[in-house]
XYZ file of C-alpha atoms in Angstrom:
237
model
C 8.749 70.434 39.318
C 8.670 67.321 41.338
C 9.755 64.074 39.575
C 7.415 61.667 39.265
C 8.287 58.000 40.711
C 6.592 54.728 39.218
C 4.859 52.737 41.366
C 5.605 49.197 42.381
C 2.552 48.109 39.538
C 4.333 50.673 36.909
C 7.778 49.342 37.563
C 6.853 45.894 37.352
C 5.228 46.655 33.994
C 8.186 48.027 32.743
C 10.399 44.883 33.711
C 7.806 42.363 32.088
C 7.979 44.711 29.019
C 11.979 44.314 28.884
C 11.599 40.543 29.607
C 9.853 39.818 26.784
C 11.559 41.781 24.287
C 14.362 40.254 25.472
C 13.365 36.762 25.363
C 12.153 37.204 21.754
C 15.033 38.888 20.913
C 16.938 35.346 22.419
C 14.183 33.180 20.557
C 15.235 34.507 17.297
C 18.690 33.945 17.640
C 18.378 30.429 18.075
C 16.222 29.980 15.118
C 18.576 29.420 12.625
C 21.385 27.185 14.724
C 18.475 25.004 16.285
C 16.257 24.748 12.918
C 13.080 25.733 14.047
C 11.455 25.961 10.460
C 12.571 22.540 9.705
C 11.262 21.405 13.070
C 7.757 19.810 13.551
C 4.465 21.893 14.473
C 2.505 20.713 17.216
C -1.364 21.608 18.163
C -2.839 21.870 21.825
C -5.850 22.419 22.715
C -6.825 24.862 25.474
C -6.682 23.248 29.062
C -3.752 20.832 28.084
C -0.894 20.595 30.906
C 2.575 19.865 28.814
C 4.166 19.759 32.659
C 3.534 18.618 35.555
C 5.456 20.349 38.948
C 8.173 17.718 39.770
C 7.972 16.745 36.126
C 11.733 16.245 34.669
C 12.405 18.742 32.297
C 13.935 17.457 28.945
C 12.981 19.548 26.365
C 11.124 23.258 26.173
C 8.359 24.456 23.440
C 9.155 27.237 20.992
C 5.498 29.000 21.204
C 4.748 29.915 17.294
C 1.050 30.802 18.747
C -1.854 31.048 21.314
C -0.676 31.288 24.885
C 1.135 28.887 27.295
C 0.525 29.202 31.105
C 2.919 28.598 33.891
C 0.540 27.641 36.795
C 1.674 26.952 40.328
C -0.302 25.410 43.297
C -0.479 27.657 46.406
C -2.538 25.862 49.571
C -4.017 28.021 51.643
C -4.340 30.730 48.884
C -7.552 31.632 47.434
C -8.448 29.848 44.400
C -5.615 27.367 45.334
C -3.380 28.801 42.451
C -1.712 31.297 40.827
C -0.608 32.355 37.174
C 2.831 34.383 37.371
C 3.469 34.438 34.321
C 2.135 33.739 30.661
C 4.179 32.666 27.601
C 3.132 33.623 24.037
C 3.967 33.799 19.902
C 7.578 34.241 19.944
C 8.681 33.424 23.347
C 10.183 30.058 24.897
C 8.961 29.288 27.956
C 11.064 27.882 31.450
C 14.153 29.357 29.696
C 15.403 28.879 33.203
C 15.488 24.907 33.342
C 18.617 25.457 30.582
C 21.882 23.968 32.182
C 20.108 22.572 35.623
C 18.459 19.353 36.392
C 15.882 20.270 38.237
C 12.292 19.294 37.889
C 9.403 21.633 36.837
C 8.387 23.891 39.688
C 5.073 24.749 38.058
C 2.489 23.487 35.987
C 2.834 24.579 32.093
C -0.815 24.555 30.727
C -2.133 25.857 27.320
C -3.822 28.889 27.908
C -5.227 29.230 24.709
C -5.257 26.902 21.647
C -1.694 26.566 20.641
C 1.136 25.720 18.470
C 4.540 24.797 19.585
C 7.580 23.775 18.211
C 10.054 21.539 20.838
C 13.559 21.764 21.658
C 15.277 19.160 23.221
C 17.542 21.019 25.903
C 20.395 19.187 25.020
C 20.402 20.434 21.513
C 19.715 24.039 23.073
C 22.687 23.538 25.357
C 25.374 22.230 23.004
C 24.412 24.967 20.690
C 25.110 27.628 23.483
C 28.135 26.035 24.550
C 29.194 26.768 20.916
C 28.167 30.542 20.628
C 29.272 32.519 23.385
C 27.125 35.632 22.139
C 23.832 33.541 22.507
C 25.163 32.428 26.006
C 25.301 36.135 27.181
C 22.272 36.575 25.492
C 21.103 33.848 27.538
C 22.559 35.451 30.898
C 20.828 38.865 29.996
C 17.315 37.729 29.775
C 17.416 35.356 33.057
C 18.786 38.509 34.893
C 16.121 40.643 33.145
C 13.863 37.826 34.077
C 14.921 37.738 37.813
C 14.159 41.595 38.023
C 10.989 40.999 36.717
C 10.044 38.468 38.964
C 11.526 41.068 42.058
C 8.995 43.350 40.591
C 6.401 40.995 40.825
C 6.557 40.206 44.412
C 6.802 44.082 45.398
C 3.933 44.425 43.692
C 1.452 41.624 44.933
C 2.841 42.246 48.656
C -0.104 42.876 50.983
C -2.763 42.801 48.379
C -6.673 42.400 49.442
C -8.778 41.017 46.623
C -9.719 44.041 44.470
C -5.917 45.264 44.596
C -4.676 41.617 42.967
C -7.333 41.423 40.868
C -6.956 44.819 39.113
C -3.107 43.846 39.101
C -3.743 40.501 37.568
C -6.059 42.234 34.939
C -3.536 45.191 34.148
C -0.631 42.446 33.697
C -3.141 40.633 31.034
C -3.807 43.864 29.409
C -0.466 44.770 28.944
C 0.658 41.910 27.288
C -2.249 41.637 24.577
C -0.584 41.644 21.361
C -2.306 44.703 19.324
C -5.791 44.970 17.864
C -6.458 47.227 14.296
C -9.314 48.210 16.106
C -7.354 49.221 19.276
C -9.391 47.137 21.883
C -7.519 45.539 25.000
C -10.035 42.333 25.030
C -9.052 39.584 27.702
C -10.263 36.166 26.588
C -10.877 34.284 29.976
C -13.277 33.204 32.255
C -14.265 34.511 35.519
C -12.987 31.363 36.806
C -9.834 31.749 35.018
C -9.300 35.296 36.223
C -9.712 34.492 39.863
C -7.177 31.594 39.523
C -4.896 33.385 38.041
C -4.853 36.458 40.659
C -5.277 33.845 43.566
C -8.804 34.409 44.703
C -11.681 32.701 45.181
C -14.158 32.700 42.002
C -17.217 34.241 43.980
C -14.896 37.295 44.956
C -13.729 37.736 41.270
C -17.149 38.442 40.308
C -18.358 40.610 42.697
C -14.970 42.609 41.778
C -15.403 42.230 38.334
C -19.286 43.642 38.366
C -18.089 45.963 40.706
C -15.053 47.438 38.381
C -18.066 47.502 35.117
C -20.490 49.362 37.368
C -17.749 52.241 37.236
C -16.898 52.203 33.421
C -13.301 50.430 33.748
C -14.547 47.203 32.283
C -16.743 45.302 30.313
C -17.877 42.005 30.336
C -18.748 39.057 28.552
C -19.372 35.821 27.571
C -15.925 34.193 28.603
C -14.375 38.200 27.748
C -13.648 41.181 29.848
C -12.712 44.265 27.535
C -10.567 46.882 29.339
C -12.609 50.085 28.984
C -9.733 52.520 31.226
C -6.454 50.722 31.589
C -5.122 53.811 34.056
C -8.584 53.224 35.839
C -7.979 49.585 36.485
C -4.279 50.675 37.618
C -5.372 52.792 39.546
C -7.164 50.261 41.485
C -3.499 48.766 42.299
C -2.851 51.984 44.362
């Protein structure tokens, strides 16, 4: 029997899988040398940027719920921007900006109403200069992360519209946390959809109808509920 080889939309599913595991997995370690539950709760409100790009970064949020955006400006791309990647309960987000003074690359917007906790990266530093097991643990997850990102660009290369949108869709899917009632529902807008798969609004919907006229989707009022995740895949080819 012929093995079966994942393709570039599988793999890359797999990596973002391992990434976040592994940056929760890093997240919780910290919690007790940086004090997050003494540390002070703050509220967004959906649409909020907390960066700029070419912001300094001094200090990264602890996401204790809703869903942070890291949104970067392509010209020339349809839409005029992109979403790589989304941060949610659990996870830190720009991990990479540890140990580097670099300014933001990206926007970080709240994707959903949030709740964040922030850690100044100097504390996060000196604490990892002190424990050399959270330090690898650190080096594991921005390797895992690297992969991921790898994955990523294999899998966007030489995508028309329908392609990146399915792909942008599947990576949403996958990373709702569960439902008791087992539903993969996608809170966004058609506008927020198409920006975040780097096509033009217009085009989104015409996809979007286009993928409920064959049973793969449904949609609604600022929702889309996955009806056939292998469907949508599929659509990757």
């Amino acid at each position: 029997m012929t093995p079966s080889h994942p393709n570039a939309s599988d793999r890359f599913a797999a990596e973002l899988l391992q990434s976040r595991q592994l940056g929760r997995k890093f997240a919780n370690a910290l919690a007790q040398p940086m004090a997050l539950k003494s540390r002070p709760l703050h509220r967004f409100e959906t649409g909020v940027s907390l960066f700029k790009a070419g912001d300094r970064v001094a200090q990264l949020p602890y996401v204790m719920s809703g869903r942070l955006d890291a949104v970067v400006h392509v010209p020339g791309v349809q839409g005029g921007q992109i979403v790589p990647i989304s941060f949610r309960a659990g996870e830190m987000a720009f991990l990479s900006y540890l140990f580097n003074q670099l300014p933001s690359g990206s926007d970080l917007v709240v994707g959903e109403p949030s709740t964040i906790q922030w850690l100044p990266l100097k504390d996060m530093e000196a604490c990892l200069l002190n424990d050399q097991g959270l330090l690898l643990m650190l080096v594991r997850f921005l390797g895992q992360r690297l992969r991921e990102v790898q994955a990523r660009e294999r899998s966007w290369a030489a995508r028309g519209v329908q392609t990146r949108l399915c792909a942008g869709l599947g990576r949403m899917a996958a990373d709702l946390p569960s439902r008791s009632d087992g539903r993969a529902v996608v809170v966004a807008t058609h506008e927020q959809i198409a920006a975040s798969c780097g096509i033009s609004r217009p085009k989104a919907s015409i996809a979007l109808k286009a993928l409920e006229g064959d049973g793969v989707l449904k949609l609604g009022r600022g929702w889309i509920e996955v009806l056939n995740l292998r469907g949508l895949m599929d659509g990757v080819g």
